[in-house]
PDB file of C-alpha atoms and ligand atoms in Angstrom:
ATOM      1  CA  UNK A   1     -20.375 -25.772  24.183  1.00  0.00           C
ATOM      2  CA  UNK A   2     -20.624 -28.673  21.795  1.00  0.00           C
ATOM      3  CA  UNK A   3     -24.367 -29.000  22.366  1.00  0.00           C
ATOM      4  CA  UNK A   4     -24.785 -25.771  20.426  1.00  0.00           C
ATOM      5  CA  UNK A   5     -24.353 -25.509  16.692  1.00  0.00           C
ATOM      6  CA  UNK A   6     -21.562 -22.937  16.907  1.00  0.00           C
ATOM      7  CA  UNK A   7     -17.881 -22.792  16.098  1.00  0.00           C
ATOM      8  CA  UNK A   8     -15.498 -21.267  18.608  1.00  0.00           C
ATOM      9  CA  UNK A   9     -12.631 -19.064  17.451  1.00  0.00           C
ATOM     10  CA  UNK A  10     -10.284 -18.437  20.352  1.00  0.00           C
ATOM     11  CA  UNK A  11      -8.110 -15.318  20.087  1.00  0.00           C
ATOM     12  CA  UNK A  12      -5.502 -15.303  22.817  1.00  0.00           C
ATOM     13  CA  UNK A  13      -4.403 -11.775  23.683  1.00  0.00           C
ATOM     14  CA  UNK A  14      -1.909 -10.580  26.265  1.00  0.00           C
ATOM     15  CA  UNK A  15      -4.550  -9.730  28.852  1.00  0.00           C
ATOM     16  CA  UNK A  16      -7.716 -11.427  27.741  1.00  0.00           C
ATOM     17  CA  UNK A  17      -8.805 -14.311  25.596  1.00  0.00           C
ATOM     18  CA  UNK A  18     -11.701 -13.639  23.279  1.00  0.00           C
ATOM     19  CA  UNK A  19     -13.841 -16.611  22.330  1.00  0.00           C
ATOM     20  CA  UNK A  20     -15.704 -15.730  19.170  1.00  0.00           C
ATOM     21  CA  UNK A  21     -18.779 -17.846  18.518  1.00  0.00           C
ATOM     22  CA  UNK A  22     -20.031 -18.104  14.951  1.00  0.00           C
ATOM     23  CA  UNK A  23     -23.116 -20.018  13.870  1.00  0.00           C
ATOM     24  CA  UNK A  24     -26.448 -20.613  15.605  1.00  0.00           C
ATOM     25  CA  UNK A  25     -25.652 -18.243  18.458  1.00  0.00           C
ATOM     26  CA  UNK A  26     -29.320 -17.434  19.149  1.00  0.00           C
ATOM     27  CA  UNK A  27     -29.552 -20.720  21.042  1.00  0.00           C
ATOM     28  CA  UNK A  28     -26.733 -19.778  23.423  1.00  0.00           C
ATOM     29  CA  UNK A  29     -27.902 -18.568  26.833  1.00  0.00           C
ATOM     30  CA  UNK A  30     -26.058 -15.279  27.328  1.00  0.00           C
ATOM     31  CA  UNK A  31     -27.117 -14.948  30.985  1.00  0.00           C
ATOM     32  CA  UNK A  32     -25.716 -18.317  31.856  1.00  0.00           C
ATOM     33  CA  UNK A  33     -22.403 -17.425  30.230  1.00  0.00           C
ATOM     34  CA  UNK A  34     -22.299 -14.106  32.077  1.00  0.00           C
ATOM     35  CA  UNK A  35     -22.796 -15.811  35.407  1.00  0.00           C
ATOM     36  CA  UNK A  36     -19.601 -17.816  35.007  1.00  0.00           C
ATOM     37  CA  UNK A  37     -16.663 -16.518  37.077  1.00  0.00           C
ATOM     38  CA  UNK A  38     -14.183 -16.950  34.292  1.00  0.00           C
ATOM     39  CA  UNK A  39     -16.231 -14.820  31.888  1.00  0.00           C
ATOM     40  CA  UNK A  40     -15.557 -11.088  32.068  1.00  0.00           C
ATOM     41  CA  UNK A  41     -17.946  -9.907  29.401  1.00  0.00           C
ATOM     42  CA  UNK A  42     -20.357 -11.338  26.863  1.00  0.00           C
ATOM     43  CA  UNK A  43     -21.336  -9.276  23.871  1.00  0.00           C
ATOM     44  CA  UNK A  44     -23.561 -10.118  20.972  1.00  0.00           C
ATOM     45  CA  UNK A  45     -21.923  -8.947  17.768  1.00  0.00           C
ATOM     46  CA  UNK A  46     -24.784  -7.456  15.786  1.00  0.00           C
ATOM     47  CA  UNK A  47     -22.886  -6.926  12.554  1.00  0.00           C
ATOM     48  CA  UNK A  48     -23.087  -9.735  10.006  1.00  0.00           C
ATOM     49  CA  UNK A  49     -19.297  -9.846   9.735  1.00  0.00           C
ATOM     50  CA  UNK A  50     -17.895 -11.764  12.671  1.00  0.00           C
ATOM     51  CA  UNK A  51     -14.328 -12.897  12.017  1.00  0.00           C
ATOM     52  CA  UNK A  52     -13.484  -9.544  10.439  1.00  0.00           C
ATOM     53  CA  UNK A  53     -15.066  -7.675  13.350  1.00  0.00           C
ATOM     54  CA  UNK A  54     -12.864  -5.842  15.811  1.00  0.00           C
ATOM     55  CA  UNK A  55     -15.131  -6.978  18.629  1.00  0.00           C
ATOM     56  CA  UNK A  56     -13.979 -10.518  17.861  1.00  0.00           C
ATOM     57  CA  UNK A  57     -10.337  -9.637  17.645  1.00  0.00           C
ATOM     58  CA  UNK A  58      -9.513  -6.408  19.486  1.00  0.00           C
ATOM     59  CA  UNK A  59      -5.839  -6.366  18.491  1.00  0.00           C
ATOM     60  CA  UNK A  60      -4.778  -5.334  15.004  1.00  0.00           C
ATOM     61  CA  UNK A  61      -4.034  -8.174  12.617  1.00  0.00           C
ATOM     62  CA  UNK A  62      -0.544  -7.981  11.199  1.00  0.00           C
ATOM     63  CA  UNK A  63       0.043  -9.643   7.864  1.00  0.00           C
ATOM     64  CA  UNK A  64       3.620 -10.775   7.493  1.00  0.00           C
ATOM     65  CA  UNK A  65       5.256 -11.676   4.206  1.00  0.00           C
ATOM     66  CA  UNK A  66       8.960 -12.495   4.031  1.00  0.00           C
ATOM     67  CA  UNK A  67       9.705 -10.543   7.221  1.00  0.00           C
ATOM     68  CA  UNK A  68       7.783  -7.532   5.980  1.00  0.00           C
ATOM     69  CA  UNK A  69       4.878  -6.539   8.141  1.00  0.00           C
ATOM     70  CA  UNK A  70       1.680  -4.867   7.059  1.00  0.00           C
ATOM     71  CA  UNK A  71       0.155  -3.250  10.126  1.00  0.00           C
ATOM     72  CA  UNK A  72       1.692  -2.597  13.576  1.00  0.00           C
ATOM     73  CA  UNK A  73       3.402   0.677  12.862  1.00  0.00           C
ATOM     74  CA  UNK A  74       4.689  -0.341   9.458  1.00  0.00           C
ATOM     75  CA  UNK A  75       3.672   1.684   6.434  1.00  0.00           C
ATOM     76  CA  UNK A  76       4.259  -0.765   3.604  1.00  0.00           C
ATOM     77  CA  UNK A  77       4.439   0.476   0.061  1.00  0.00           C
ATOM     78  CA  UNK A  78       3.612  -1.796  -2.869  1.00  0.00           C
ATOM     79  CA  UNK A  79       4.670  -0.292  -6.167  1.00  0.00           C
ATOM     80  CA  UNK A  80       5.034  -1.249  -9.797  1.00  0.00           C
ATOM     81  CA  UNK A  81       3.355  -0.988 -13.159  1.00  0.00           C
ATOM     82  CA  UNK A  82      -0.355  -1.385 -13.750  1.00  0.00           C
ATOM     83  CA  UNK A  83       0.451  -4.198 -16.194  1.00  0.00           C
ATOM     84  CA  UNK A  84       3.502  -6.335 -16.692  1.00  0.00           C
ATOM     85  CA  UNK A  85       4.619  -5.491 -20.230  1.00  0.00           C
ATOM     86  CA  UNK A  86       8.119  -6.919 -20.677  1.00  0.00           C
ATOM     87  CA  UNK A  87      11.047  -8.238 -18.679  1.00  0.00           C
ATOM     88  CA  UNK A  88      13.008  -5.057 -19.246  1.00  0.00           C
ATOM     89  CA  UNK A  89      10.127  -2.836 -18.140  1.00  0.00           C
ATOM     90  CA  UNK A  90       9.334  -4.872 -15.043  1.00  0.00           C
ATOM     91  CA  UNK A  91      12.837  -5.460 -13.696  1.00  0.00           C
ATOM     92  CA  UNK A  92      13.790  -1.850 -14.367  1.00  0.00           C
ATOM     93  CA  UNK A  93      10.789  -0.577 -12.406  1.00  0.00           C
ATOM     94  CA  UNK A  94      11.267  -3.208  -9.674  1.00  0.00           C
ATOM     95  CA  UNK A  95      14.851  -2.131  -9.022  1.00  0.00           C
ATOM     96  CA  UNK A  96      13.924   1.533  -9.045  1.00  0.00           C
ATOM     97  CA  UNK A  97      11.009   1.235  -6.603  1.00  0.00           C
ATOM     98  CA  UNK A  98      13.061  -1.015  -4.350  1.00  0.00           C
ATOM     99  CA  UNK A  99      15.837   1.574  -4.196  1.00  0.00           C
ATOM    100  CA  UNK A 100      13.244   4.182  -3.185  1.00  0.00           C
ATOM    101  CA  UNK A 101      11.931   2.011  -0.345  1.00  0.00           C
ATOM    102  CA  UNK A 102       9.032  -0.023  -1.748  1.00  0.00           C
ATOM    103  CA  UNK A 103       8.565  -3.265   0.174  1.00  0.00           C
ATOM    104  CA  UNK A 104       6.542  -5.143  -2.484  1.00  0.00           C
ATOM    105  CA  UNK A 105       6.402  -5.257  -6.266  1.00  0.00           C
ATOM    106  CA  UNK A 106       2.955  -4.991  -7.862  1.00  0.00           C
ATOM    107  CA  UNK A 107       2.059  -5.701 -11.480  1.00  0.00           C
ATOM    108  CA  UNK A 108      -0.925  -7.122 -13.297  1.00  0.00           C
ATOM    109  CA  UNK A 109      -0.580 -10.214 -15.468  1.00  0.00           C
ATOM    110  CA  UNK A 110      -4.333 -10.760 -15.838  1.00  0.00           C
ATOM    111  CA  UNK A 111      -5.999  -7.396 -16.400  1.00  0.00           C
ATOM    112  CA  UNK A 112      -9.692  -6.633 -15.945  1.00  0.00           C
ATOM    113  CA  UNK A 113     -10.205  -4.080 -18.738  1.00  0.00           C
ATOM    114  CA  UNK A 114     -13.429  -2.227 -19.478  1.00  0.00           C
ATOM    115  CA  UNK A 115     -12.959  -2.826 -23.192  1.00  0.00           C
ATOM    116  CA  UNK A 116     -12.456  -6.320 -24.607  1.00  0.00           C
ATOM    117  CA  UNK A 117     -10.257  -4.706 -27.291  1.00  0.00           C
ATOM    118  CA  UNK A 118      -7.828  -3.194 -24.770  1.00  0.00           C
ATOM    119  CA  UNK A 119      -4.607  -4.960 -23.717  1.00  0.00           C
ATOM    120  CA  UNK A 120      -5.682  -7.853 -21.490  1.00  0.00           C
ATOM    121  CA  UNK A 121      -2.320  -8.469 -19.833  1.00  0.00           C
ATOM    122  CA  UNK A 122       0.379 -11.000 -20.650  1.00  0.00           C
ATOM    123  CA  UNK A 123      -1.355 -13.727 -18.646  1.00  0.00           C
ATOM    124  CA  UNK A 124       0.834 -16.634 -17.474  1.00  0.00           C
ATOM    125  CA  UNK A 125       3.870 -15.111 -19.237  1.00  0.00           C
ATOM    126  CA  UNK A 126       3.352 -11.997 -17.091  1.00  0.00           C
ATOM    127  CA  UNK A 127       3.331 -14.132 -13.946  1.00  0.00           C
ATOM    128  CA  UNK A 128       6.643 -15.687 -15.007  1.00  0.00           C
ATOM    129  CA  UNK A 129       8.141 -12.228 -15.413  1.00  0.00           C
ATOM    130  CA  UNK A 130       6.925 -11.226 -11.958  1.00  0.00           C
ATOM    131  CA  UNK A 131       8.543 -14.317 -10.468  1.00  0.00           C
ATOM    132  CA  UNK A 132      11.785 -13.520 -12.315  1.00  0.00           C
ATOM    133  CA  UNK A 133      11.740  -9.970 -10.953  1.00  0.00           C
ATOM    134  CA  UNK A 134      11.114 -11.364  -7.469  1.00  0.00           C
ATOM    135  CA  UNK A 135      14.134 -13.651  -7.751  1.00  0.00           C
ATOM    136  CA  UNK A 136      16.283 -10.836  -9.052  1.00  0.00           C
ATOM    137  CA  UNK A 137      15.306  -8.214  -6.471  1.00  0.00           C
ATOM    138  CA  UNK A 138      14.025 -10.231  -3.518  1.00  0.00           C
ATOM    139  CA  UNK A 139      10.833  -8.158  -3.532  1.00  0.00           C
ATOM    140  CA  UNK A 140       7.702 -10.175  -2.730  1.00  0.00           C
ATOM    141  CA  UNK A 141       5.069  -9.851  -5.466  1.00  0.00           C
ATOM    142  CA  UNK A 142       1.402  -8.826  -5.515  1.00  0.00           C
ATOM    143  CA  UNK A 143      -0.754  -9.601  -8.523  1.00  0.00           C
ATOM    144  CA  UNK A 144      -4.426  -9.963  -9.377  1.00  0.00           C
ATOM    145  CA  UNK A 145      -6.329 -13.174  -9.929  1.00  0.00           C
ATOM    146  CA  UNK A 146      -9.463 -12.696 -12.009  1.00  0.00           C
ATOM    147  CA  UNK A 147     -10.764 -16.192 -12.197  1.00  0.00           C
ATOM    148  CA  UNK A 148     -10.527 -19.525 -10.418  1.00  0.00           C
ATOM    149  CA  UNK A 149      -9.000 -21.156 -13.489  1.00  0.00           C
ATOM    150  CA  UNK A 150      -5.898 -18.964 -13.070  1.00  0.00           C
ATOM    151  CA  UNK A 151      -5.299 -19.804  -9.435  1.00  0.00           C
ATOM    152  CA  UNK A 152      -3.100 -22.858  -9.955  1.00  0.00           C
ATOM    153  CA  UNK A 153      -0.446 -20.597 -11.502  1.00  0.00           C
ATOM    154  CA  UNK A 154      -0.287 -18.397  -8.361  1.00  0.00           C
ATOM    155  CA  UNK A 155       1.831 -20.663  -6.133  1.00  0.00           C
ATOM    156  CA  UNK A 156       4.851 -18.334  -6.167  1.00  0.00           C
ATOM    157  CA  UNK A 157       2.777 -15.174  -5.768  1.00  0.00           C
ATOM    158  CA  UNK A 158       3.195 -13.718  -2.268  1.00  0.00           C
ATOM    159  CA  UNK A 159      -0.028 -11.690  -2.057  1.00  0.00           C
ATOM    160  CA  UNK A 160      -3.006 -12.466  -4.265  1.00  0.00           C
ATOM    161  CA  UNK A 161      -5.010  -9.415  -5.261  1.00  0.00           C
ATOM    162  CA  UNK A 162      -8.770  -9.416  -5.720  1.00  0.00           C
ATOM    163  CA  UNK A 163      -9.656  -6.435  -7.880  1.00  0.00           C
ATOM    164  CA  UNK A 164     -12.488  -3.980  -7.363  1.00  0.00           C
ATOM    165  CA  UNK A 165     -14.527  -5.648 -10.087  1.00  0.00           C
ATOM    166  CA  UNK A 166     -14.291  -9.012  -8.363  1.00  0.00           C
ATOM    167  CA  UNK A 167     -14.903  -7.960  -4.783  1.00  0.00           C
ATOM    168  CA  UNK A 168     -18.232  -9.760  -4.763  1.00  0.00           C
ATOM    169  CA  UNK A 169     -17.218 -12.771  -6.826  1.00  0.00           C
ATOM    170  CA  UNK A 170     -18.245 -15.075  -4.029  1.00  0.00           C
ATOM    171  CA  UNK A 171     -17.096 -18.264  -5.750  1.00  0.00           C
ATOM    172  CA  UNK A 172     -13.616 -16.795  -6.049  1.00  0.00           C
ATOM    173  CA  UNK A 173     -13.662 -15.480  -2.472  1.00  0.00           C
ATOM    174  CA  UNK A 174     -14.656 -18.882  -1.098  1.00  0.00           C
ATOM    175  CA  UNK A 175     -11.819 -20.556  -2.977  1.00  0.00           C
ATOM    176  CA  UNK A 176      -9.329 -17.990  -1.672  1.00  0.00           C
ATOM    177  CA  UNK A 177     -10.619 -18.820   1.800  1.00  0.00           C
ATOM    178  CA  UNK A 178      -9.177 -22.303   1.366  1.00  0.00           C
ATOM    179  CA  UNK A 179      -5.679 -20.951   0.817  1.00  0.00           C
ATOM    180  CA  UNK A 180      -3.286 -19.970   3.588  1.00  0.00           C
ATOM    181  CA  UNK A 181      -1.824 -17.009   1.800  1.00  0.00           C
ATOM    182  CA  UNK A 182      -2.344 -13.233   2.137  1.00  0.00           C
ATOM    183  CA  UNK A 183      -5.114 -11.713   0.037  1.00  0.00           C
ATOM    184  CA  UNK A 184      -5.272  -8.046  -0.944  1.00  0.00           C
ATOM    185  CA  UNK A 185      -8.982  -7.318  -1.181  1.00  0.00           C
ATOM    186  CA  UNK A 186      -9.822  -4.133  -3.054  1.00  0.00           C
ATOM    187  CA  UNK A 187     -13.051  -2.300  -2.367  1.00  0.00           C
ATOM    188  CA  UNK A 188     -15.528  -2.459  -5.222  1.00  0.00           C
ATOM    189  CA  UNK A 189     -16.093   0.911  -6.843  1.00  0.00           C
ATOM    190  CA  UNK A 190     -19.732   0.925  -5.741  1.00  0.00           C
ATOM    191  CA  UNK A 191     -19.355  -1.151  -2.599  1.00  0.00           C
ATOM    192  CA  UNK A 192     -20.152   0.040   0.893  1.00  0.00           C
ATOM    193  CA  UNK A 193     -17.696  -0.551   3.692  1.00  0.00           C
ATOM    194  CA  UNK A 194     -20.006  -3.214   5.056  1.00  0.00           C
ATOM    195  CA  UNK A 195     -20.001  -5.021   1.726  1.00  0.00           C
ATOM    196  CA  UNK A 196     -16.207  -4.895   1.736  1.00  0.00           C
ATOM    197  CA  UNK A 197     -16.144  -6.402   5.219  1.00  0.00           C
ATOM    198  CA  UNK A 198     -18.624  -9.087   4.177  1.00  0.00           C
ATOM    199  CA  UNK A 199     -16.355  -9.937   1.229  1.00  0.00           C
ATOM    200  CA  UNK A 200     -13.461 -10.282   3.698  1.00  0.00           C
ATOM    201  CA  UNK A 201     -15.725 -12.438   5.857  1.00  0.00           C
ATOM    202  CA  UNK A 202     -16.250 -14.826   2.927  1.00  0.00           C
ATOM    203  CA  UNK A 203     -12.498 -15.436   2.767  1.00  0.00           C
ATOM    204  CA  UNK A 204     -12.119 -15.630   6.531  1.00  0.00           C
ATOM    205  CA  UNK A 205     -15.035 -18.028   6.897  1.00  0.00           C
ATOM    206  CA  UNK A 206     -12.922 -20.534   4.962  1.00  0.00           C
ATOM    207  CA  UNK A 207     -10.107 -20.124   7.463  1.00  0.00           C
ATOM    208  CA  UNK A 208      -7.821 -17.740   5.588  1.00  0.00           C
ATOM    209  CA  UNK A 209      -7.450 -14.806   7.940  1.00  0.00           C
ATOM    210  CA  UNK A 210      -4.570 -13.001   6.257  1.00  0.00           C
ATOM    211  CA  UNK A 211      -6.441 -10.224   4.529  1.00  0.00           C
ATOM    212  CA  UNK A 212      -5.342  -6.725   3.666  1.00  0.00           C
ATOM    213  CA  UNK A 213      -8.163  -4.358   2.726  1.00  0.00           C
ATOM    214  CA  UNK A 214      -7.595  -1.692   0.096  1.00  0.00           C
ATOM    215  CA  UNK A 215      -9.487   1.568  -0.391  1.00  0.00           C
ATOM    216  CA  UNK A 216      -9.045   2.470  -4.056  1.00  0.00           C
ATOM    217  CA  UNK A 217     -11.645   5.166  -4.607  1.00  0.00           C
ATOM    218  CA  UNK A 218     -15.364   4.874  -5.157  1.00  0.00           C
ATOM    219  CA  UNK A 219     -17.610   6.108  -7.921  1.00  0.00           C
ATOM    220  CA  UNK A 220     -19.309   9.418  -7.157  1.00  0.00           C
ATOM    221  CA  UNK A 221     -20.868  12.258  -9.177  1.00  0.00           C
ATOM    222  CA  UNK A 222     -17.462  13.994  -9.411  1.00  0.00           C
ATOM    223  CA  UNK A 223     -15.780  13.570 -12.802  1.00  0.00           C
ATOM    224  CA  UNK A 224     -12.613  15.593 -12.042  1.00  0.00           C
ATOM    225  CA  UNK A 225     -10.877  12.485 -10.727  1.00  0.00           C
ATOM    226  CA  UNK A 226     -11.221   8.891 -11.953  1.00  0.00           C
ATOM    227  CA  UNK A 227     -12.806   7.910  -8.622  1.00  0.00           C
ATOM    228  CA  UNK A 228     -13.220   9.676  -5.304  1.00  0.00           C
ATOM    229  CA  UNK A 229     -10.776   8.536  -2.646  1.00  0.00           C
ATOM    230  CA  UNK A 230     -12.944   7.754   0.354  1.00  0.00           C
ATOM    231  CA  UNK A 231     -10.415   8.883   2.911  1.00  0.00           C
ATOM    232  CA  UNK A 232     -12.906   8.511   5.757  1.00  0.00           C
ATOM    233  CA  UNK A 233     -13.112   4.799   5.006  1.00  0.00           C
ATOM    234  CA  UNK A 234      -9.752   4.327   6.731  1.00  0.00           C
ATOM    235  CA  UNK A 235     -10.645   5.584  10.228  1.00  0.00           C
ATOM    236  CA  UNK A 236     -14.144   4.098   9.947  1.00  0.00           C
ATOM    237  CA  UNK A 237     -12.884   0.653   8.912  1.00  0.00           C
ATOM    238  CA  UNK A 238     -10.185   0.786  11.577  1.00  0.00           C
ATOM    239  CA  UNK A 239     -12.935   0.905  14.214  1.00  0.00           C
ATOM    240  CA  UNK A 240     -14.936  -1.864  12.619  1.00  0.00           C
ATOM    241  CA  UNK A 241     -12.200  -4.323  11.778  1.00  0.00           C
ATOM    242  CA  UNK A 242      -8.786  -5.494  12.954  1.00  0.00           C
ATOM    243  CA  UNK A 243      -7.594  -6.125   9.401  1.00  0.00           C
ATOM    244  CA  UNK A 244      -4.859  -3.892   7.951  1.00  0.00           C
ATOM    245  CA  UNK A 245      -5.967  -1.311   5.387  1.00  0.00           C
ATOM    246  CA  UNK A 246      -3.932   0.207   2.603  1.00  0.00           C
ATOM    247  CA  UNK A 247      -4.794   2.935   0.100  1.00  0.00           C
ATOM    248  CA  UNK A 248      -4.422   2.895  -3.682  1.00  0.00           C
ATOM    249  CA  UNK A 249      -4.168   6.569  -4.617  1.00  0.00           C
ATOM    250  CA  UNK A 250      -3.428   5.753  -8.281  1.00  0.00           C
ATOM    251  CA  UNK A 251      -6.804   4.242  -9.176  1.00  0.00           C
ATOM    252  CA  UNK A 252      -8.534   6.706  -6.852  1.00  0.00           C
ATOM    253  CA  UNK A 253      -7.209   9.797  -8.601  1.00  0.00           C
ATOM    254  CA  UNK A 254      -6.434   8.501 -12.065  1.00  0.00           C
ATOM    255  CA  UNK A 255      -3.993  11.418 -12.251  1.00  0.00           C
ATOM    256  CA  UNK A 256      -0.304  11.037 -11.499  1.00  0.00           C
ATOM    257  CA  UNK A 257       0.087  14.565 -10.111  1.00  0.00           C
ATOM    258  CA  UNK A 258      -2.480  13.885  -7.383  1.00  0.00           C
ATOM    259  CA  UNK A 259      -0.882  10.663  -6.129  1.00  0.00           C
ATOM    260  CA  UNK A 260       1.662  12.183  -3.736  1.00  0.00           C
ATOM    261  CA  UNK A 261      -0.899  14.394  -1.985  1.00  0.00           C
ATOM    262  CA  UNK A 262      -3.345  11.502  -1.545  1.00  0.00           C
ATOM    263  CA  UNK A 263      -0.562   9.253  -0.272  1.00  0.00           C
ATOM    264  CA  UNK A 264       0.317  11.759   2.423  1.00  0.00           C
ATOM    265  CA  UNK A 265      -3.359  11.925   3.370  1.00  0.00           C
ATOM    266  CA  UNK A 266      -3.478   8.111   3.591  1.00  0.00           C
ATOM    267  CA  UNK A 267      -0.542   8.094   5.981  1.00  0.00           C
ATOM    268  CA  UNK A 268      -2.106  10.840   8.078  1.00  0.00           C
ATOM    269  CA  UNK A 269      -5.465   9.064   8.482  1.00  0.00           C
ATOM    270  CA  UNK A 270      -3.876   5.841   9.683  1.00  0.00           C
ATOM    271  CA  UNK A 271      -3.560   3.614   6.616  1.00  0.00           C
ATOM    272  CA  UNK A 272      -1.090   0.733   6.910  1.00  0.00           C
ATOM    273  CA  UNK A 273       0.410   1.304   3.505  1.00  0.00           C
ATOM    274  CA  UNK A 274      -0.095   2.103  -0.144  1.00  0.00           C
ATOM    275  CA  UNK A 275      -0.361   0.474  -3.515  1.00  0.00           C
ATOM    276  CA  UNK A 276       1.010   2.814  -6.174  1.00  0.00           C
ATOM    277  CA  UNK A 277       1.423   2.512  -9.929  1.00  0.00           C
ATOM    278  CA  UNK A 278       4.853   3.361 -11.323  1.00  0.00           C
ATOM    279  CA  UNK A 279       5.938   3.214 -14.971  1.00  0.00           C
ATOM    280  CA  UNK A 280       9.277   3.957 -16.589  1.00  0.00           C
ATOM    281  CA  UNK A 281       7.536   5.629 -19.559  1.00  0.00           C
ATOM    282  CA  UNK A 282       3.952   6.500 -18.562  1.00  0.00           C
ATOM    283  CA  UNK A 283       3.057   7.941 -21.966  1.00  0.00           C
ATOM    284  CA  UNK A 284       3.718   4.572 -23.579  1.00  0.00           C
ATOM    285  CA  UNK A 285       2.127   2.461 -20.831  1.00  0.00           C
ATOM    286  CA  UNK A 286      -0.255  -0.200 -22.139  1.00  0.00           C
ATOM    287  CA  UNK A 287      -2.637   0.506 -19.265  1.00  0.00           C
ATOM    288  CA  UNK A 288      -3.323   3.410 -16.873  1.00  0.00           C
ATOM    289  CA  UNK A 289      -0.476   5.662 -18.027  1.00  0.00           C
ATOM    290  CA  UNK A 290      -2.229   8.840 -16.811  1.00  0.00           C
ATOM    291  CA  UNK A 291      -1.995   7.779 -13.210  1.00  0.00           C
ATOM    292  CA  UNK A 292       1.488   6.238 -13.256  1.00  0.00           C
ATOM    293  CA  UNK A 293       4.318   7.945 -11.417  1.00  0.00           C
ATOM    294  CA  UNK A 294       7.729   7.940 -13.039  1.00  0.00           C
ATOM    295  CA  UNK A 295      10.421   6.279 -10.902  1.00  0.00           C
ATOM    296  CA  UNK A 296      11.755   9.784 -10.165  1.00  0.00           C
ATOM    297  CA  UNK A 297       8.363  11.067  -8.997  1.00  0.00           C
ATOM    298  CA  UNK A 298       7.972   7.911  -6.895  1.00  0.00           C
ATOM    299  CA  UNK A 299      11.352   8.479  -5.321  1.00  0.00           C
ATOM    300  CA  UNK A 300      10.393  12.045  -4.456  1.00  0.00           C
ATOM    301  CA  UNK A 301       7.122  10.878  -2.945  1.00  0.00           C
ATOM    302  CA  UNK A 302       8.871   8.236  -0.851  1.00  0.00           C
ATOM    303  CA  UNK A 303      11.317  10.727   0.622  1.00  0.00           C
ATOM    304  CA  UNK A 304       8.403  12.981   1.528  1.00  0.00           C
ATOM    305  CA  UNK A 305       6.509  10.056   3.059  1.00  0.00           C
ATOM    306  CA  UNK A 306       9.528   9.034   5.130  1.00  0.00           C
ATOM    307  CA  UNK A 307       9.519  12.523   6.605  1.00  0.00           C
ATOM    308  CA  UNK A 308       5.764  12.363   7.327  1.00  0.00           C
ATOM    309  CA  UNK A 309       6.056   8.837   8.749  1.00  0.00           C
ATOM    310  CA  UNK A 310       8.205  10.130  11.613  1.00  0.00           C
ATOM    311  CA  UNK A 311       5.327  12.349  12.738  1.00  0.00           C
ATOM    312  CA  UNK A 312       3.056   9.313  12.801  1.00  0.00           C
ATOM    313  CA  UNK A 313       5.638   7.051  14.455  1.00  0.00           C
ATOM    314  CA  UNK A 314       5.608   4.678  11.526  1.00  0.00           C
ATOM    315  CA  UNK A 315       8.399   2.929   9.657  1.00  0.00           C
ATOM    316  CA  UNK A 316       8.484   2.789   5.897  1.00  0.00           C
TER     317      UNK A 316
HETATM  318  C1  PEP B   1      -5.167  -2.750 -10.335  1.00  0.00           C
HETATM  319  O1  PEP B   1      -4.749  -2.636  -9.171  1.00  0.00           O
HETATM  320  O2  PEP B   1      -4.424  -2.907 -11.314  1.00  0.00           O
HETATM  321  C2  PEP B   1      -6.615  -2.638 -10.604  1.00  0.00           C
HETATM  322  C3  PEP B   1      -7.150  -3.112 -11.712  1.00  0.00           C
HETATM  323  O3  PEP B   1      -7.270  -2.003  -9.637  1.00  0.00           O
HETATM  324  P1  PEP B   1      -8.835  -1.952  -9.271  1.00  0.00           P
HETATM  325  O4  PEP B   1      -9.279  -3.367  -9.193  1.00  0.00           O
HETATM  326  O5  PEP B   1      -8.848  -1.241  -7.963  1.00  0.00           O
HETATM  327  O6  PEP B   1      -9.494  -1.168 -10.371  1.00  0.00           O
HETATM  328 MN1   MN B   2      -4.145   0.047 -13.086  1.00  0.00          MN
END
């Protein structure tokens, strides 16, 4: 195969081995490959995303962080405040969401705000507080990187989040491709599913294949909710890619009272988990208070989801 300008990605499954070729595949003689006894099937993957394509990797990818799995029958819930505000706020919320069954703590230290005058996050001090809360609770942490210059401070972060506004920051995506650490890639608010998969492909092309996709609502003509949760994106993406997909009902709805209903819908359509905003005092939250669940409302939602999960044969 070396005479061709292609890279081979072998994926060894239980029954078959898939050899994914990426590169100058036009020069490869498909008929010759087909005629080989050892080859069962040769398909040309038409879509521009290759490594993210289910045709390349028929089995679901499972992202594992500290013995917690995302995918494979696990419905993993990431919960926490929109922004890290103080040690007291963060550890209080972390303990509460953990007691209700959250598997990961989320919280923004670097915040992409529409207004330059709005609270921009605590920055590196926020990251320190997240790491403290992780040590205290044992919950792995998920937080957003906005810019390459911040990345060196993310060593102790378990899952690095790429926000909707950065989904097509290709320089950032390429750099994240060099890491060997899970990336939570949120769908841009005006991005098609294909664009989301191409963004994942950017990271995967660099060799980092631990990606969790996140549907967080898209912009439509409907102003009643902050965004419109594209619930059909979950079954559609599940056919197109092997990567796990979670739903963020908080940014989709923008309304705390709608979060539980959308979370149940996410579980029913086959999502692998959720990312939910929780605040101890939503009215005083420095960011996104309208969509934050109180710890009590989160606890109620989790007990409902545990009931629903049984129907879907999933563990929370
Ligand atoms: C967030 O998760 O805090 C966030 C900013 O979300 P999004 O990028 O989806 O708007
Ligand atoms: Mn938010």
